Coordinates of C-alpha atoms in Angstrom, one line a residue:
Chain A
X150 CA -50.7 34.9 -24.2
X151 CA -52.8 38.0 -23.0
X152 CA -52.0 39.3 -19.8
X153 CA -55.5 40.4 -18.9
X154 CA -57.9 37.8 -17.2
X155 CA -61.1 37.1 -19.7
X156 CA -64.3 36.5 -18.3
X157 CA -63.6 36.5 -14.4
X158 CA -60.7 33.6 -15.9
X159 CA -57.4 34.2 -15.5
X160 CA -54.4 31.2 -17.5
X161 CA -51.7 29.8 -15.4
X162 CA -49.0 27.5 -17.0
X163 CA -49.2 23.9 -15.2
X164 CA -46.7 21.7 -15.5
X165 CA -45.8 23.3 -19.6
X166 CA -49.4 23.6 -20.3
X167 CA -51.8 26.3 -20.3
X168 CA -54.7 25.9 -17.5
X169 CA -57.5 28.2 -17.5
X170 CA -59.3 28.7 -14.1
X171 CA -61.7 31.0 -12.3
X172 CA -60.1 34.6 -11.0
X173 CA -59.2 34.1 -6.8
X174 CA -58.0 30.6 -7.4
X175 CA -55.9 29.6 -4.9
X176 CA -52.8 27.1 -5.5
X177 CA -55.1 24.2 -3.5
X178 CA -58.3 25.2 -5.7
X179 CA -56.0 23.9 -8.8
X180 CA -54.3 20.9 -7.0
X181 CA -58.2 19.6 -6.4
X182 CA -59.4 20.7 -9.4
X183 CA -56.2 18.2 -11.0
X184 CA -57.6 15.3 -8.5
X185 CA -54.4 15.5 -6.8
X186 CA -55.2 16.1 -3.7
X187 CA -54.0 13.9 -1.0
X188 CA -51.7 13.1 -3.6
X189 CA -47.7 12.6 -3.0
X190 CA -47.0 16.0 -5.0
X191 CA -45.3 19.2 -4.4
X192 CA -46.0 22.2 -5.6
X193 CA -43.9 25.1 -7.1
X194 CA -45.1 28.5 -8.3
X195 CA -43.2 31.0 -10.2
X196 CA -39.9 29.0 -9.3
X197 CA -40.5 28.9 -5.7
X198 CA -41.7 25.5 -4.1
X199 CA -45.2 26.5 -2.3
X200 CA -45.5 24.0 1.0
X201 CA -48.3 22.4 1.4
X202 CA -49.9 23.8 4.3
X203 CA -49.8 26.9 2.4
X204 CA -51.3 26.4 -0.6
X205 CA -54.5 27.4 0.2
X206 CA -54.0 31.0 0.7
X207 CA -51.9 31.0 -2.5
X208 CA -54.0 33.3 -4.9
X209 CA -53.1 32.6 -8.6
X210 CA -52.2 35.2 -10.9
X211 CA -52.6 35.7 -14.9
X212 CA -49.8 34.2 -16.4
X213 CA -48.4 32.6 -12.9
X214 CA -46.3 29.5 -13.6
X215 CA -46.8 26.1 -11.8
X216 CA -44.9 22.7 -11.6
X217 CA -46.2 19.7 -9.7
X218 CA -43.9 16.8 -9.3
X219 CA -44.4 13.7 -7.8
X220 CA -41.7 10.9 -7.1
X221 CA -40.4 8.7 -9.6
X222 CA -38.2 5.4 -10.2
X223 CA -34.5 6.6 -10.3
X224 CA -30.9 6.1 -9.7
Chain B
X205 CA 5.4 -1.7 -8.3
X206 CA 2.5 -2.5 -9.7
X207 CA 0.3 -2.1 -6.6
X208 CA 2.2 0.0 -4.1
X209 CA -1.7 1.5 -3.4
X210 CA -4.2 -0.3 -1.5
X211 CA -2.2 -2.6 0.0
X212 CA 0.1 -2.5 3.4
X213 CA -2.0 -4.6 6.1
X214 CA -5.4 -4.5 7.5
X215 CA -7.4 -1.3 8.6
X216 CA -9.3 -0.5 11.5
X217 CA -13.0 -0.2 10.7
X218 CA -14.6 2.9 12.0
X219 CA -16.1 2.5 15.2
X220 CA -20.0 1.6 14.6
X221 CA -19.7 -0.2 11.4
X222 CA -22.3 1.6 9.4
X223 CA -21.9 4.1 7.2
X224 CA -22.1 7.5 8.3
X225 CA -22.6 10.5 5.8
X226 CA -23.2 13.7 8.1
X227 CA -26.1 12.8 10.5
X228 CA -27.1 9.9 8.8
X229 CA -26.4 6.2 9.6
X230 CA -27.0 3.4 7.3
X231 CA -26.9 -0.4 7.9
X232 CA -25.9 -1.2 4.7
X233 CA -22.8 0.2 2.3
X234 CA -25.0 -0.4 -0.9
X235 CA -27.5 2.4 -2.0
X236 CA -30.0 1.5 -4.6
X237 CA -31.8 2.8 -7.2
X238 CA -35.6 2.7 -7.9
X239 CA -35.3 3.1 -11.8
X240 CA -36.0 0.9 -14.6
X241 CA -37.6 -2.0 -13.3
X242 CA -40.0 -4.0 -14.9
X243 CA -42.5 -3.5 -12.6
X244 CA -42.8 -1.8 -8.8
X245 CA -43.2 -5.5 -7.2
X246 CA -39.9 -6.4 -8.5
X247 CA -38.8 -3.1 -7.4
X248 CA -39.7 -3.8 -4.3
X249 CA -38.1 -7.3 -3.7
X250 CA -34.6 -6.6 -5.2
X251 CA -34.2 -3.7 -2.4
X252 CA -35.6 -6.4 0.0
X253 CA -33.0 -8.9 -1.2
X254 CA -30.0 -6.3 -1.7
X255 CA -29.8 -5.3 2.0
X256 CA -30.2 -1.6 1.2
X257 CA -31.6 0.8 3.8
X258 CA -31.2 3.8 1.4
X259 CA -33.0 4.0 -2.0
X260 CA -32.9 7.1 -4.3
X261 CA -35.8 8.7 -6.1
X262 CA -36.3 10.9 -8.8
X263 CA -38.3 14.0 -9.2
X264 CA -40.9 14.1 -12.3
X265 CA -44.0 15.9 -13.3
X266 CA -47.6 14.7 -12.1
X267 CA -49.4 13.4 -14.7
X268 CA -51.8 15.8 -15.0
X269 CA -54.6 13.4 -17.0
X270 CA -54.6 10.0 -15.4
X271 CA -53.0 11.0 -12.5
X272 CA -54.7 8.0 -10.6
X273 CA -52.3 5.5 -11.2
X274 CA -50.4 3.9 -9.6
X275 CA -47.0 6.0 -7.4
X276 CA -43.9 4.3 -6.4
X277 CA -45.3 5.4 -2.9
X278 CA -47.3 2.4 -3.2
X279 CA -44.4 0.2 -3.0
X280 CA -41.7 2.0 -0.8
X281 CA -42.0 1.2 2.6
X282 CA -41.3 4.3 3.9
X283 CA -40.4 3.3 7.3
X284 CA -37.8 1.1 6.3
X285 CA -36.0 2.7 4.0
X286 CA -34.7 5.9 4.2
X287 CA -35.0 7.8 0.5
X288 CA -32.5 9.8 -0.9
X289 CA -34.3 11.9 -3.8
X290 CA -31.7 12.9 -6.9
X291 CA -32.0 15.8 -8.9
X292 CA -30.8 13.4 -12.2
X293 CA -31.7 15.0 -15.5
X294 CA -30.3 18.6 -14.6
X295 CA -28.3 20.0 -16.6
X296 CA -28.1 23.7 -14.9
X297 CA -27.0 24.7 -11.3
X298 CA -30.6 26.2 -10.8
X299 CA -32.4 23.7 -11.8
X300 CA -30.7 21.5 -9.6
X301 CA -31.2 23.4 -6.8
X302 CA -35.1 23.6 -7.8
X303 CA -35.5 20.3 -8.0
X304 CA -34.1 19.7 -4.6
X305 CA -35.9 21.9 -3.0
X306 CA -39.5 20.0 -4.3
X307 CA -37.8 16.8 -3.7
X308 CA -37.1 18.3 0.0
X309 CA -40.9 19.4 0.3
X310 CA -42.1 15.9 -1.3
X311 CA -40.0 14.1 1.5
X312 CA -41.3 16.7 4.8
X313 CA -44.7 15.6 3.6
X314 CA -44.2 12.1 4.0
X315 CA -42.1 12.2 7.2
X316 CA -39.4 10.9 5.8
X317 CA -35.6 11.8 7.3
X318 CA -34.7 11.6 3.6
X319 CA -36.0 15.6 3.1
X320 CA -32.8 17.1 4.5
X321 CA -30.5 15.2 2.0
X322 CA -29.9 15.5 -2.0
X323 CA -27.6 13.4 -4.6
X324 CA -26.9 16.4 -6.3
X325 CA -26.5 15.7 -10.2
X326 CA -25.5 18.4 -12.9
X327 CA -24.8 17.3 -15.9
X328 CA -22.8 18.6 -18.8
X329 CA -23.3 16.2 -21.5
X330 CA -26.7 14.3 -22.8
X331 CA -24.6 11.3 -24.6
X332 CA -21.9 10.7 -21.4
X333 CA -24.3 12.2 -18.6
X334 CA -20.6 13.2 -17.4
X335 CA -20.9 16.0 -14.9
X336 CA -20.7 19.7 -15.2
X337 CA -18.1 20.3 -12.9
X338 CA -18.5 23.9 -12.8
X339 CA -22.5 23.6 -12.5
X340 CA -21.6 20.8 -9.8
X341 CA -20.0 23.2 -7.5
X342 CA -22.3 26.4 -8.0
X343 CA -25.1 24.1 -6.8
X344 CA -23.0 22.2 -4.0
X345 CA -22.3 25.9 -2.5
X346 CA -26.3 26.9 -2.6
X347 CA -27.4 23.8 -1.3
X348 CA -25.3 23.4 1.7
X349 CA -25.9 26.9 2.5
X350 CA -29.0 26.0 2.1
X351 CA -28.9 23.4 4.9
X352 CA -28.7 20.5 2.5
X353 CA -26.7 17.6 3.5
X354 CA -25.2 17.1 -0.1
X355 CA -23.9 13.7 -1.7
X356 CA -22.4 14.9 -4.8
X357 CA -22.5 13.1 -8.2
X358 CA -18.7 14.2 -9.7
X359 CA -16.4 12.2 -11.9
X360 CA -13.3 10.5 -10.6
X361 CA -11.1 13.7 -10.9
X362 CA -8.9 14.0 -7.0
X363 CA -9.2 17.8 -8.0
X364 CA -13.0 18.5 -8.4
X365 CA -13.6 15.6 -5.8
X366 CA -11.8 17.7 -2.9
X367 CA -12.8 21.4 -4.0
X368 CA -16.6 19.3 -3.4
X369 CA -15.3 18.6 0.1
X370 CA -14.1 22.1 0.6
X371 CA -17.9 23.4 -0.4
X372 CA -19.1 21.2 2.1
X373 CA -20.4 18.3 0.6
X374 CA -21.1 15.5 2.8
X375 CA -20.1 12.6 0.8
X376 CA -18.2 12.7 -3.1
X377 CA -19.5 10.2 -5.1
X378 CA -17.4 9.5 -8.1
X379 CA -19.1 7.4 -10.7
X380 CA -16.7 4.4 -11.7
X381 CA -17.6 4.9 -15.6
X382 CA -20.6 6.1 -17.1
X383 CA -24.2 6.0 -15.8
X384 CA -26.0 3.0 -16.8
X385 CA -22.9 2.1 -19.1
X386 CA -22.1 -1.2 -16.8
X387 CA -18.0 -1.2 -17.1
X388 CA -17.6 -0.8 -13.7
X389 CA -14.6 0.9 -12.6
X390 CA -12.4 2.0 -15.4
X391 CA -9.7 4.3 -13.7
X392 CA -9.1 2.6 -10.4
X393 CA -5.7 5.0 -9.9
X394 CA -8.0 8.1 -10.0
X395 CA -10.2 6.6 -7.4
X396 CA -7.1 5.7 -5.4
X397 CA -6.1 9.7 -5.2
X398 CA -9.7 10.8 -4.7
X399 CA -9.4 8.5 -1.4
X400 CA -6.2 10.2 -0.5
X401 CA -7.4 13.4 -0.9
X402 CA -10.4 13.2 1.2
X403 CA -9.8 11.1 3.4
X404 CA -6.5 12.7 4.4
X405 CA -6.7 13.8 7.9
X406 CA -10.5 13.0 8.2
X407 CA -10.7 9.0 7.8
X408 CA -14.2 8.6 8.3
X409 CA -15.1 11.1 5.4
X410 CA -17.6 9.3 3.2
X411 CA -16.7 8.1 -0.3
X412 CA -19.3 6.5 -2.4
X413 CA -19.0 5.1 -6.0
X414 CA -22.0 6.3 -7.9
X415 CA -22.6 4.7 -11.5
X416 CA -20.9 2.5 -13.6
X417 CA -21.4 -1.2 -12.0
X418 CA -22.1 -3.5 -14.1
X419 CA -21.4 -6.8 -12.1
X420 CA -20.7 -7.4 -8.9
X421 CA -17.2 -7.9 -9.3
X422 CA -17.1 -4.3 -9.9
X423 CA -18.9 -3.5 -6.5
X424 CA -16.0 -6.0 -5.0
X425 CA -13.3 -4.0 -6.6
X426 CA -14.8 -0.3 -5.9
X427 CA -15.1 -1.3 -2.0
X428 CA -11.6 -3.1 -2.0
X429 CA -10.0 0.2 -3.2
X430 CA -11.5 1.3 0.1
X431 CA -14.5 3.5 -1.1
X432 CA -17.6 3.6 1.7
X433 CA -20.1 3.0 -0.5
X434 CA -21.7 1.8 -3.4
X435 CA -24.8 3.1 -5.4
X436 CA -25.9 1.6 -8.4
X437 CA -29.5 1.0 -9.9
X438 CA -29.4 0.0 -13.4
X439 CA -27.0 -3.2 -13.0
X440 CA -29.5 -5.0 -11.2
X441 CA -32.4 -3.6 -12.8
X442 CA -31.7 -4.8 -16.3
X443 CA -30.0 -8.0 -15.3
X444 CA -31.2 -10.9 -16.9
X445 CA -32.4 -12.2 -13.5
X446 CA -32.9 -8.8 -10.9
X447 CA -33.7 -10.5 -7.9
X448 CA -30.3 -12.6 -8.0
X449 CA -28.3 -9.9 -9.2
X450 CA -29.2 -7.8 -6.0
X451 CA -28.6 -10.7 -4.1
X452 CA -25.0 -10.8 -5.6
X453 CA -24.2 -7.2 -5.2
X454 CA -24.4 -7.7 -1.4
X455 CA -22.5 -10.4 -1.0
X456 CA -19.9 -8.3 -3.0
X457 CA -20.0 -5.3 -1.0
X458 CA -19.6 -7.2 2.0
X459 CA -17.1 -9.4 0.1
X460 CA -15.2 -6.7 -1.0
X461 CA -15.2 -4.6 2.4
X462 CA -14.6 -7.3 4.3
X463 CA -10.9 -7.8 1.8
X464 CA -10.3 -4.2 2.2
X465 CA -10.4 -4.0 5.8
X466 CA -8.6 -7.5 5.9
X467 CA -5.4 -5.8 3.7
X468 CA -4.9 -7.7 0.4
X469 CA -1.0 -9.1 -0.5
X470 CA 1.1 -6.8 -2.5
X471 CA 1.4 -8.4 -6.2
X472 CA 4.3 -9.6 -6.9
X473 CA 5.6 -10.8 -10.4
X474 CA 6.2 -14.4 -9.9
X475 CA 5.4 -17.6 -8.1
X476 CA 5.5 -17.8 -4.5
X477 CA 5.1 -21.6 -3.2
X478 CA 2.1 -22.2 -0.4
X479 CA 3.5 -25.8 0.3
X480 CA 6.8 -26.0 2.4
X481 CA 9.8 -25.7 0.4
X482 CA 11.3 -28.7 2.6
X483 CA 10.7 -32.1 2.9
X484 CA 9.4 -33.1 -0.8
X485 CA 10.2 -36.5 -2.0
X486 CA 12.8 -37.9 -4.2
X487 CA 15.7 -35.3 -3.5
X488 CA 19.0 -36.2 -1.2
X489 CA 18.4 -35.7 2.7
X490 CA 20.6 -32.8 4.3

């Protein structure tokens, strides 16, 4: 993957898969742009869980990686 | 000989009956698990019907296309029950830790007192899901010093159980036999020590058997060894009939704490009459 942003684009890693999305996204902008907001998720960028109340002022990087869990059935 | 453990008269229940695992208090002794049901609604009555106040969750990806279905959410009453997410499926002590940590920030947002507890699962193997013992403890230490209350997943070895303990887990779960494998509680001896050991000089320290039931005899014998707990998911999940199957796995945990606070009768190898000795017919009067 290039480390430079193309186009005013930058690529973050979501959940294993490559997302591209406009340069100054925030970690909300990506949440809504998934249709997940007001969704039961959490958020974790980089290996650090983002709460939810912050995620709007979370600017994405190039490169930045994301998970977003929900919960599951489980023992 | 044979059973020199667990028996010796009744015991004295902990004053307020319920079971207490650091600040929390449960109503029931049986802690469910949400996995493997045929469908959410059936889900949701065996919890009903199995008396459980406690259910644990797992942590998974969002589907990221056709995210709109349906959540688990849907059918959790979240009021009643309180949830107690798992970090099942990790197989390293950081991931472990990660996962709790999003399962904590999942929980916060729903106002659930669940967010400041973790079943705390590393695993070693893929075929057994046996623990990593070593992995178990690294994440036991980060987690409570991380202001987790931690229930730990660990086998049935006294050793690893009380070195737990010593990290500051609030409750040692020792599965019975293998997750999901149903034979219930294979090494009864070992779980026998693991009570001595914690519970020596602390009583009311919580001991739960996680994994292995397969039948609610199985949930009878774990409490009658004198364990606090029992959590199991898949045994009523797959049974034939679910909803009957959690209604038999309370009566057995109640059945089987009920024996062990009642004291069962040492074994002994032969007969001992019920009916009076004296007074049967036929013989020559004294």
């Amino acid at each position: 993957m290039s480390s430079k942003s193309i186009g005013g684009e930058i690529i973050v890693t979501v959940n294993g898969t490559d997302h591209q999305l406009p340069s100054g996204s925030t970690a909300h902008d990506l949440v809504a742009s998934l249709g997940l907001e007001g969704r039961p998720v959490a958020v974790e960028l980089n290996e650090h869980v983002v709460p939810r109340v912050e995620l709007p002022g979370r600017v994405l990087h190039q490169d930045d990686r994301l998970e977003i869990v929900t919960l599951v059935g489980g023992g | 000989m044979e059973d020199q453990a667990g028996t010796g008269g009744a015991v004295a229940e902990i004053p307020g009956a319920a079971l207490q695992i650091g600040e929390f208090s449960l109503a029931s002794r049986l802690v469910v698990g949400t996995g493997k049901y045929a469908t959410y609604s059936e889900m949701a009555r065996c919890l009903d019907a199995s008396g459980t106040d406690c259910v644990t969750v797992a942590v998974r990806r969002e589907r990221l296309l056709n995210a709109a279905g349906e959540n688990i959410l849907d059918h959790l009453d979240t009021t009643r029950y309180t949830l107690l997410p798992n970090t099942a499926g990790c197989f390293t002590a950081d991931d472990a830790v990660r996962v709790a940590r999003l399962g904590r920030e999942l929980l916060r947002d729903l106002g659930n007192p669940g967010s400041e507890w973790v079943k705390l699962e590393v695993l070693g193997d893929q075929k057994t899901l046996l623990p990593d013992p070593v992995g178990t403890l690294a994440a036991t230490e980060r987690l409570v010093a991380d202001g987790f209350t931690v229930l730990v997943y660990t086998s049935d070895d006294p050793v690893v159980a009380k070195r737990l303990k010593d990290l500051g887990a609030a409750s040692v779960m020792p599965a019975g036999s293998p997750i999901g494998s149903g034979q219930g509680i294979l090494n009864a001896n070992s779980l026998r020590i693991c009570l001595e050991y914690l519970k020596d000089g602390d009583p009311g320290y919580p001991v739960i058997v996680d994994a292995g039931v397969g039948t609610a005899s199985d949930v009878a014998a774990a409490m009658e060894l004198g364990v606090d707990g029992v959590l199991l998911n898949t045994a009523i999940a797959h049974a034939a009939d679910p909803l009957r199957m959690a209604r038999a796995m309370r009566a057995a945990c109640e059945a089987g704490h009920e024996a062990f606070l009642a004291g069962r009768i040492p074994r002994k190898r032969y007969a001992t009459a019920s009916s009076p000795e004296d007074g049967r017919i036929g013989g020559s009067t004294t």
